[in-house]
Amino acid sequence: MTWTGIHTSNDKLVDSLIANNTIHSPPVIKALRETDRSIYCPKSQKPRPQSGSYNHGVFADAPQSIGYKQTISAPFIHATALEALFSHSQTTPPTATPLNILDVGSGSGIMVAYLQRLFHSATVTGVEVIPQLCEISRQNLISDNFTSPSTTIINGNGWTTTTINPPRTFNYIYVGAGAETIPASLSNMLSPNGRLIVPVAQPSPNSELLNNQRMNRIQVIDKDSEGNTTVSDLPNLDLIRFVPLVHPPPPPSSKMSKMVDYDVRYKKGWAYGKQPNSYLVSCERFFPSSSPQPQLISLGEGQGRNIAYMAAPPLSFNCTGVDSSVVGLKKAGLLCTEKSVPPSSITLKPEKVDERTEPFHSILFATKKWDVVLSIFFNLPPLPRRALNRDCLRSLSKNGLVIVECFSPAQEVNRNRNDGYFFKAGPPTSELVSTKDLEKDFYGCEILDSTMTRRVLNEGKFHRGEACVTQFVAKFNPDNLKFKSLFSWRKSIDAVFDDVNSGSTPPNSLYREDFPCEEIMADAKTSYLGNSAKSDKMLFCAPQLLAISCWYSTQRQICRYCGVSECFCDSIYDSVIENRSAPAPTPATATAKAKTTVYIDFVVLSHPNEFLKSTSTAKIAVQALQGAKNFVYGSKEHDAGFAKLSSASRIRVLYPCPDSFDKDICSETVEEMCHNSTTTPTTVFIPDGTWENTKALVSQLFEENNDVKFVTLDSERVEKSESKLLSELYQGAGVGRLSTLEAIGMALTTGEDANFVIANSNAEQYLSGKNLNNCLDPLLNHVRAINSATLIKSDSNNPDNDAITQMQDTINKYNSPSPLFPIGLRRCIICGSAMSTYLRMKNHLSGRKHCEAILSKGLDFTSSTAILNAQISDSADFAQHFLPTFE
């Protein structure tokens, strides 16, 4: 079959296709008539049928150029394919409805329109590799009245499954570009009883490229209900020329991005010389003098030039060098022998520096604490660098040092210089580090040196010339009063992670690459059988939930202190310091009488469901309130502290008094509590979590101590308030509601209005309620930034969300289709959460609430077999382990 002529209208084009028996099914004819081809062709297209040209007019049965070296296929090709798909749908009914259909190489969007009209209840997704054509096709579809969420255009590559995010299968797939072979990724995405139509290049003398196109035979791949496939040719068609189906771009091959084989580099000679790094030598004035033989660890030590210097007299450090190159460490041993370094002063560890793995972690967190952590020209991408630096900070002894020299962002300028005097190599751009980066990574330390400068490198063969470097020295002093509550918060969080890492609850180690799904579910089942009377399922498997959270945070390199990979701990504590020093506002109801000091110790009790949530306000409240404590239910150390405090004489819980209690006996107002706390301190627990979670925590508190009373906030004041955080998270949801921090802030403000000065039992005055609420600003800014990013761009590069890209077909049924524009409401059928955009639903599917809801359903054991048989395919694929199929 060849082109059937040039026509002046869409109807005449369709009539021609009917006349030559290209189409005969009424639904196909209807779809072609209702789709105006002129919408999908360039508006300036006029009939100019010169030889070799595609300008035959909009309604010609011929290909049409759409720019970017791409074309719309001739109508007879689309028509033949539509007939083949429709006839298949009639003879081989799909295994599942509604239908999912994929158009690969969707170009201007015309085939998406045909398919949507032919299968009107289906979800049709178009994939186009050229971003400009994606935008053009979206506008074309809108002009053609396709505004439903069931019609989607995404920018991606047809050869790869990662384009379809989240992954799912398709009943029908049409490919509008020529492939060298049948793409395995598309065949794998085909549902049982599905059909794939794809042009495949033919190995013949006529297969050569002509004007970016190749001769192809259109092939049909049918998959039966058992998953077996058969291949045939689409009938009545000759060899046809198609533009090629574009392959994904190869990995960057520039000099800066190539992985260096350090075993090869270190094999001959001394790559960076035998002399120590000159900046390290200049830092001798900072070295600790109290320890007789200080402990030093050097990351990426290479051939040992720095540890040989540090271990030799007169410095006489006890040095551990870590490097992935076995050849380099052998050279390090030889250099230390050459410099007469005592063998007992040197330990060489051939391990990759990766804080997520057990071998390196066992080195970094040995029983000894490090007096010096050394990192000389050891570069990592931003996310692992931040995670490693946080671990290095935790591994330092009191007054321990971290010493860093690395290439600064200004080094990028050197690469473009023609003068051979400049050093032009160095790590990729993303691994260049500024002083600001390091100050953020080691926030809370005393900064002894933080400089970006130019200096001439003269270190062996590979470091020569003027380079732009960052030089940094920081000292860890946990007794620094300025950061007292910061270090206290970090210590409490570290205790939870340490419990998981060394406890009996799986995974037993945060650094095992595989997540023990079967072990943790079996352990949770045991907990369930022994505690089935508890009101909250999450509480009886609290240790397991904490284990999940801690392992996931470690392996995904998320900051354990703020819950975000792009750590903003510094912004939080800077805000705390600023608001502590800010003058307290004068209460509107204050009187001239003398103020009374009252003593209240705040204790935040976090539900395991709330632990490590990036939006939890507990982390801010505990750091802002001097002396405040934080306990996470389910952690052994925290549970012991909770049990001890809950037996105190005066215990209150800041929480509405339930109807089942006598409010006159079991509750008191904030003013009444303050009146009773002038001599004897009151311990006030604040449950942290969702409404259902906090009710369960309050029940647990009453199990520990029946004499607990409720402290209630003024109901009218609460009703008139609006939570800034909740309003940012869920538009309109903040009226009459308070986050944990905001509830504490209202309690403080109420006491201040009644002329009380509120302090902890150590007589340290708290900041005002208003200033406490102001400490929320960094979290609010973070939420706003996330919301803005979600609305304007894809989050596929966000490391927190990488797991979503690897989810398997077991969760396909829970995925909402992406609309042309992400509007409307989607509800998760697993946990009931409602999301306003597709991207937020993507985030939700790899989030804590969704995964814990699935864990909770598993604990009903309606589908325990599916959970216990879950297979682990990737250490980073957290969400997959807890996503069984629930009918």
mmCIF file of N, CA and C in Angstrom, residues 291-371:
data_model
loop_
_atom_site.group_PDB
_atom_site.id
_atom_site.type_symbol
_atom_site.label_atom_id
_atom_site.label_comp_id
_atom_site.label_asym_id
_atom_site.label_seq_id
_atom_site.Cartn_x
_atom_site.Cartn_y
_atom_site.Cartn_z
ATOM 1 N N SER A 291 46.306 14.716 74.238
ATOM 2 C CA SER A 291 46.413 13.261 74.124
ATOM 3 C C SER A 291 47.845 12.862 73.804
ATOM 4 N N PRO A 292 48.367 11.787 74.481
ATOM 5 C CA PRO A 292 49.747 11.377 74.212
ATOM 6 C C PRO A 292 49.944 10.843 72.807
ATOM 7 N N GLN A 293 48.960 10.166 72.274
ATOM 8 C CA GLN A 293 49.042 9.677 70.898
ATOM 9 C C GLN A 293 47.674 9.846 70.248
ATOM 10 N N PRO A 294 47.421 11.032 69.696
ATOM 11 C CA PRO A 294 46.097 11.315 69.145
ATOM 12 C C PRO A 294 45.739 10.348 68.008
ATOM 13 N N GLN A 295 44.419 10.127 67.855
ATOM 14 C CA GLN A 295 43.911 9.210 66.829
ATOM 15 C C GLN A 295 43.496 10.006 65.594
ATOM 16 N N LEU A 296 43.964 9.553 64.418
ATOM 17 C CA LEU A 296 43.654 10.235 63.160
ATOM 18 C C LEU A 296 43.162 9.224 62.141
ATOM 19 N N ILE A 297 42.123 9.606 61.391
ATOM 20 C CA ILE A 297 41.681 8.814 60.248
ATOM 21 C C ILE A 297 41.744 9.688 59.014
ATOM 22 N N SER A 298 42.314 9.147 57.933
ATOM 23 C CA SER A 298 42.452 9.879 56.671
ATOM 24 C C SER A 298 41.605 9.190 55.616
ATOM 25 N N LEU A 299 40.682 9.943 55.015
ATOM 26 C CA LEU A 299 39.754 9.413 54.025
ATOM 27 C C LEU A 299 40.340 9.583 52.630
ATOM 28 N N GLY A 300 40.380 8.512 51.861
ATOM 29 C CA GLY A 300 40.992 8.569 50.539
ATOM 30 C C GLY A 300 42.484 8.860 50.647
ATOM 31 N N GLU A 301 43.176 8.075 51.453
ATOM 32 C CA GLU A 301 44.574 8.380 51.782
ATOM 33 C C GLU A 301 45.515 8.158 50.606
ATOM 34 N N GLY A 302 45.187 7.272 49.686
ATOM 35 C CA GLY A 302 46.048 7.067 48.520
ATOM 36 C C GLY A 302 47.325 6.334 48.871
ATOM 37 N N GLN A 303 48.467 6.955 48.558
ATOM 38 C CA GLN A 303 49.762 6.300 48.729
ATOM 39 C C GLN A 303 50.435 6.647 50.056
ATOM 40 N N GLY A 304 49.708 7.272 50.971
ATOM 41 C CA GLY A 304 50.194 7.379 52.345
ATOM 42 C C GLY A 304 51.038 8.588 52.675
ATOM 43 N N ARG A 305 51.103 9.586 51.812
ATOM 44 C CA ARG A 305 51.993 10.721 52.084
ATOM 45 C C ARG A 305 51.589 11.495 53.334
ATOM 46 N N ASN A 306 50.292 11.566 53.629
ATOM 47 C CA ASN A 306 49.841 12.358 54.776
ATOM 48 C C ASN A 306 49.934 11.593 56.091
ATOM 49 N N ILE A 307 49.569 10.308 56.099
ATOM 50 C CA ILE A 307 49.660 9.565 57.358
ATOM 51 C C ILE A 307 51.117 9.269 57.717
ATOM 52 N N ALA A 308 51.979 9.157 56.703
ATOM 53 C CA ALA A 308 53.402 8.953 57.007
ATOM 54 C C ALA A 308 53.961 10.172 57.740
ATOM 55 N N TYR A 309 53.508 11.348 57.348
ATOM 56 C CA TYR A 309 53.935 12.584 58.020
ATOM 57 C C TYR A 309 53.337 12.684 59.420
ATOM 58 N N MET A 310 52.049 12.377 59.567
ATOM 59 C CA MET A 310 51.380 12.546 60.848
ATOM 60 C C MET A 310 51.809 11.502 61.877
ATOM 61 N N ALA A 311 52.180 10.302 61.406
ATOM 62 C CA ALA A 311 52.548 9.237 62.343
ATOM 63 C C ALA A 311 54.006 9.322 62.780
ATOM 64 N N ALA A 312 54.833 10.018 62.002
ATOM 65 C CA ALA A 312 56.256 10.102 62.328
ATOM 66 C C ALA A 312 56.480 11.115 63.454
ATOM 67 N N PRO A 313 57.515 10.944 64.263
ATOM 68 C CA PRO A 313 57.859 11.960 65.272
ATOM 69 C C PRO A 313 58.148 13.293 64.570
ATOM 70 N N PRO A 314 57.866 14.449 65.164
ATOM 71 C CA PRO A 314 57.435 14.581 66.564
ATOM 72 C C PRO A 314 55.924 14.513 66.768
ATOM 73 N N LEU A 315 55.121 14.449 65.660
ATOM 74 C CA LEU A 315 53.664 14.472 65.830
ATOM 75 C C LEU A 315 53.164 13.168 66.449
ATOM 76 N N SER A 316 53.637 12.039 65.923
ATOM 77 C CA SER A 316 53.374 10.717 66.516
ATOM 78 C C SER A 316 51.890 10.421 66.690
ATOM 79 N N PHE A 317 51.098 10.713 65.664
ATOM 80 C CA PHE A 317 49.685 10.327 65.684
ATOM 81 C C PHE A 317 49.557 8.823 65.445
ATOM 82 N N ASN A 318 48.489 8.250 65.980
ATOM 83 C CA ASN A 318 48.118 6.885 65.628
ATOM 84 C C ASN A 318 47.174 6.991 64.444
ATOM 85 N N CYS A 319 47.617 6.585 63.262
ATOM 86 C CA CYS A 319 46.903 6.916 62.021
ATOM 87 C C CYS A 319 46.245 5.693 61.382
ATOM 88 N N THR A 320 45.037 5.915 60.877
ATOM 89 C CA THR A 320 44.327 4.917 60.074
ATOM 90 C C THR A 320 44.070 5.528 58.704
ATOM 91 N N GLY A 321 44.540 4.872 57.669
ATOM 92 C CA GLY A 321 44.323 5.337 56.302
ATOM 93 C C GLY A 321 43.312 4.445 55.597
ATOM 94 N N VAL A 322 42.299 5.050 55.010
ATOM 95 C CA VAL A 322 41.262 4.295 54.311
ATOM 96 C C VAL A 322 41.281 4.689 52.846
ATOM 97 N N ASP A 323 41.299 3.700 51.966
ATOM 98 C CA ASP A 323 41.295 3.970 50.531
ATOM 99 C C ASP A 323 40.827 2.707 49.817
ATOM 100 N N SER A 324 40.145 2.901 48.701
ATOM 101 C CA SER A 324 39.650 1.743 47.945
ATOM 102 C C SER A 324 40.734 1.074 47.126
ATOM 103 N N SER A 325 41.879 1.743 46.950
ATOM 104 C CA SER A 325 42.958 1.195 46.131
ATOM 105 C C SER A 325 43.904 0.339 46.971
ATOM 106 N N VAL A 326 43.926 -0.935 46.707
ATOM 107 C CA VAL A 326 44.859 -1.829 47.397
ATOM 108 C C VAL A 326 46.294 -1.488 47.010
ATOM 109 N N VAL A 327 46.507 -1.141 45.738
ATOM 110 C CA VAL A 327 47.851 -0.783 45.267
ATOM 111 C C VAL A 327 48.343 0.457 46.004
ATOM 112 N N GLY A 328 47.470 1.443 46.153
ATOM 113 C CA GLY A 328 47.868 2.660 46.850
ATOM 114 C C GLY A 328 48.248 2.400 48.291
ATOM 115 N N LEU A 329 47.503 1.570 48.993
ATOM 116 C CA LEU A 329 47.812 1.305 50.402
ATOM 117 C C LEU A 329 49.086 0.476 50.568
ATOM 118 N N LYS A 330 49.369 -0.372 49.592
ATOM 119 C CA LYS A 330 50.661 -1.079 49.643
ATOM 120 C C LYS A 330 51.813 -0.078 49.541
ATOM 121 N N LYS A 331 51.658 0.896 48.666
ATOM 122 C CA LYS A 331 52.663 1.954 48.555
ATOM 123 C C LYS A 331 52.728 2.753 49.860
ATOM 124 N N ALA A 332 51.572 2.952 50.494
ATOM 125 C CA ALA A 332 51.542 3.690 51.762
ATOM 126 C C ALA A 332 52.367 2.960 52.821
ATOM 127 N N GLY A 333 52.228 1.636 52.855
ATOM 128 C CA GLY A 333 53.022 0.856 53.803
ATOM 129 C C GLY A 333 54.515 1.000 53.536
ATOM 130 N N LEU A 334 54.901 0.979 52.253
ATOM 131 C CA LEU A 334 56.314 1.145 51.900
ATOM 132 C C LEU A 334 56.827 2.530 52.298
ATOM 133 N N LEU A 335 56.019 3.569 52.074
ATOM 134 C CA LEU A 335 56.440 4.926 52.411
ATOM 135 C C LEU A 335 56.607 5.086 53.921
ATOM 136 N N CYS A 336 55.720 4.512 54.699
ATOM 137 C CA CYS A 336 55.835 4.594 56.155
ATOM 138 C C CYS A 336 57.091 3.878 56.648
ATOM 139 N N THR A 337 57.411 2.747 56.027
ATOM 140 C CA THR A 337 58.648 2.046 56.385
ATOM 141 C C THR A 337 59.860 2.890 56.033
ATOM 142 N N GLU A 338 59.807 3.512 54.855
ATOM 143 C CA GLU A 338 60.906 4.376 54.408
ATOM 144 C C GLU A 338 61.132 5.532 55.368
ATOM 145 N N LYS A 339 60.034 6.055 55.958
ATOM 146 C CA LYS A 339 60.144 7.192 56.876
ATOM 147 C C LYS A 339 60.266 6.760 58.332
ATOM 148 N N SER A 340 60.529 5.472 58.538
ATOM 149 C CA SER A 340 60.776 4.919 59.889
ATOM 150 C C SER A 340 59.599 5.133 60.830
ATOM 151 N N VAL A 341 58.389 5.012 60.288
ATOM 152 C CA VAL A 341 57.205 5.114 61.123
ATOM 153 C C VAL A 341 56.978 3.785 61.830
ATOM 154 N N PRO A 342 56.759 3.778 63.141
ATOM 155 C CA PRO A 342 56.509 2.519 63.863
ATOM 156 C C PRO A 342 55.285 1.811 63.284
ATOM 157 N N PRO A 343 55.400 0.527 62.986
ATOM 158 C CA PRO A 343 54.261 -0.193 62.408
ATOM 159 C C PRO A 343 52.996 -0.115 63.274
ATOM 160 N N SER A 344 53.170 -0.023 64.579
ATOM 161 C CA SER A 344 52.014 0.026 65.480
ATOM 162 C C SER A 344 51.230 1.335 65.348
ATOM 163 N N SER A 345 51.832 2.351 64.724
ATOM 164 C CA SER A 345 51.172 3.648 64.588
ATOM 165 C C SER A 345 50.343 3.761 63.315
ATOM 166 N N ILE A 346 50.370 2.720 62.477
ATOM 167 C CA ILE A 346 49.710 2.792 61.173
ATOM 168 C C ILE A 346 48.736 1.631 61.005
ATOM 169 N N THR A 347 47.554 1.951 60.589
ATOM 170 C CA THR A 347 46.555 0.948 60.199
ATOM 171 C C THR A 347 46.052 1.316 58.810
ATOM 172 N N LEU A 348 46.125 0.376 57.887
ATOM 173 C CA LEU A 348 45.699 0.631 56.513
ATOM 174 C C LEU A 348 44.480 -0.226 56.196
ATOM 175 N N LYS A 349 43.403 0.415 55.742
ATOM 176 C CA LYS A 349 42.144 -0.278 55.501
ATOM 177 C C LYS A 349 41.737 -0.133 54.029
ATOM 178 N N PRO A 350 41.824 -1.214 53.248
ATOM 179 C CA PRO A 350 41.418 -1.141 51.833
ATOM 180 C C PRO A 350 39.905 -1.264 51.681
ATOM 181 N N GLU A 351 39.192 -0.195 51.974
ATOM 182 C CA GLU A 351 37.736 -0.181 51.869
ATOM 183 C C GLU A 351 37.282 1.069 51.120
ATOM 184 N N LYS A 352 36.181 0.940 50.410
ATOM 185 C CA LYS A 352 35.564 2.104 49.780
ATOM 186 C C LYS A 352 34.976 3.000 50.863
ATOM 187 N N VAL A 353 35.218 4.298 50.765
ATOM 188 C CA VAL A 353 34.682 5.241 51.744
ATOM 189 C C VAL A 353 33.210 5.462 51.422
ATOM 190 N N ASP A 354 32.351 4.714 52.094
ATOM 191 C CA ASP A 354 30.906 4.798 51.899
ATOM 192 C C ASP A 354 30.246 4.588 53.242
ATOM 193 N N GLU A 355 29.657 5.659 53.783
ATOM 194 C CA GLU A 355 29.103 5.607 55.140
ATOM 195 C C GLU A 355 27.877 4.707 55.231
ATOM 196 N N ARG A 356 27.359 4.203 54.094
ATOM 197 C CA ARG A 356 26.181 3.342 54.138
ATOM 198 C C ARG A 356 26.540 1.875 54.292
ATOM 199 N N THR A 357 27.821 1.525 54.227
ATOM 200 C CA THR A 357 28.223 0.123 54.270
ATOM 201 C C THR A 357 28.842 -0.235 55.613
ATOM 202 N N GLU A 358 28.662 -1.474 56.011
ATOM 203 C CA GLU A 358 29.155 -1.935 57.305
ATOM 204 C C GLU A 358 30.676 -1.883 57.418
ATOM 205 N N PRO A 359 31.448 -2.311 56.372
ATOM 206 C CA PRO A 359 32.914 -2.287 56.532
ATOM 207 C C PRO A 359 33.458 -0.893 56.856
ATOM 208 N N PHE A 360 33.028 0.124 56.094
ATOM 209 C CA PHE A 360 33.540 1.458 56.374
ATOM 210 C C PHE A 360 32.991 1.984 57.696
ATOM 211 N N HIS A 361 31.729 1.704 57.973
ATOM 212 C CA HIS A 361 31.137 2.191 59.220
ATOM 213 C C HIS A 361 31.867 1.622 60.429
ATOM 214 N N SER A 362 32.274 0.353 60.355
ATOM 215 C CA SER A 362 32.979 -0.266 61.486
ATOM 216 C C SER A 362 34.353 0.375 61.701
ATOM 217 N N ILE A 363 34.905 0.957 60.621
ATOM 218 C CA ILE A 363 36.179 1.672 60.757
ATOM 219 C C ILE A 363 35.942 3.052 61.365
ATOM 220 N N LEU A 364 34.979 3.769 60.808
ATOM 221 C CA LEU A 364 34.740 5.145 61.248
ATOM 222 C C LEU A 364 34.249 5.187 62.691
ATOM 223 N N PHE A 365 33.416 4.209 63.068
ATOM 224 C CA PHE A 365 32.856 4.210 64.423
ATOM 225 C C PHE A 365 33.434 3.061 65.248
ATOM 226 N N ALA A 366 34.752 2.973 65.227
ATOM 227 C CA ALA A 366 35.432 2.017 66.091
ATOM 228 C C ALA A 366 35.269 2.479 67.535
ATOM 229 N N THR A 367 35.704 1.665 68.478
ATOM 230 C CA THR A 367 35.508 2.020 69.889
ATOM 231 C C THR A 367 36.180 3.344 70.225
ATOM 232 N N LYS A 368 37.269 3.672 69.533
ATOM 233 C CA LYS A 368 37.943 4.940 69.790
ATOM 234 C C LYS A 368 37.259 6.073 69.052
ATOM 235 N N LYS A 369 37.402 7.280 69.565
ATOM 236 C CA LYS A 369 36.924 8.482 68.898
ATOM 237 C C LYS A 369 38.113 9.143 68.218
ATOM 238 N N TRP A 370 37.870 9.807 67.096
ATOM 239 C CA TRP A 370 38.959 10.395 66.336
ATOM 240 C C TRP A 370 39.262 11.804 66.828
ATOM 241 N N ASP A 371 40.551 12.057 67.006
ATOM 242 C CA ASP A 371 40.982 13.415 67.345
ATOM 243 C C ASP A 371 41.107 14.270 66.093
#
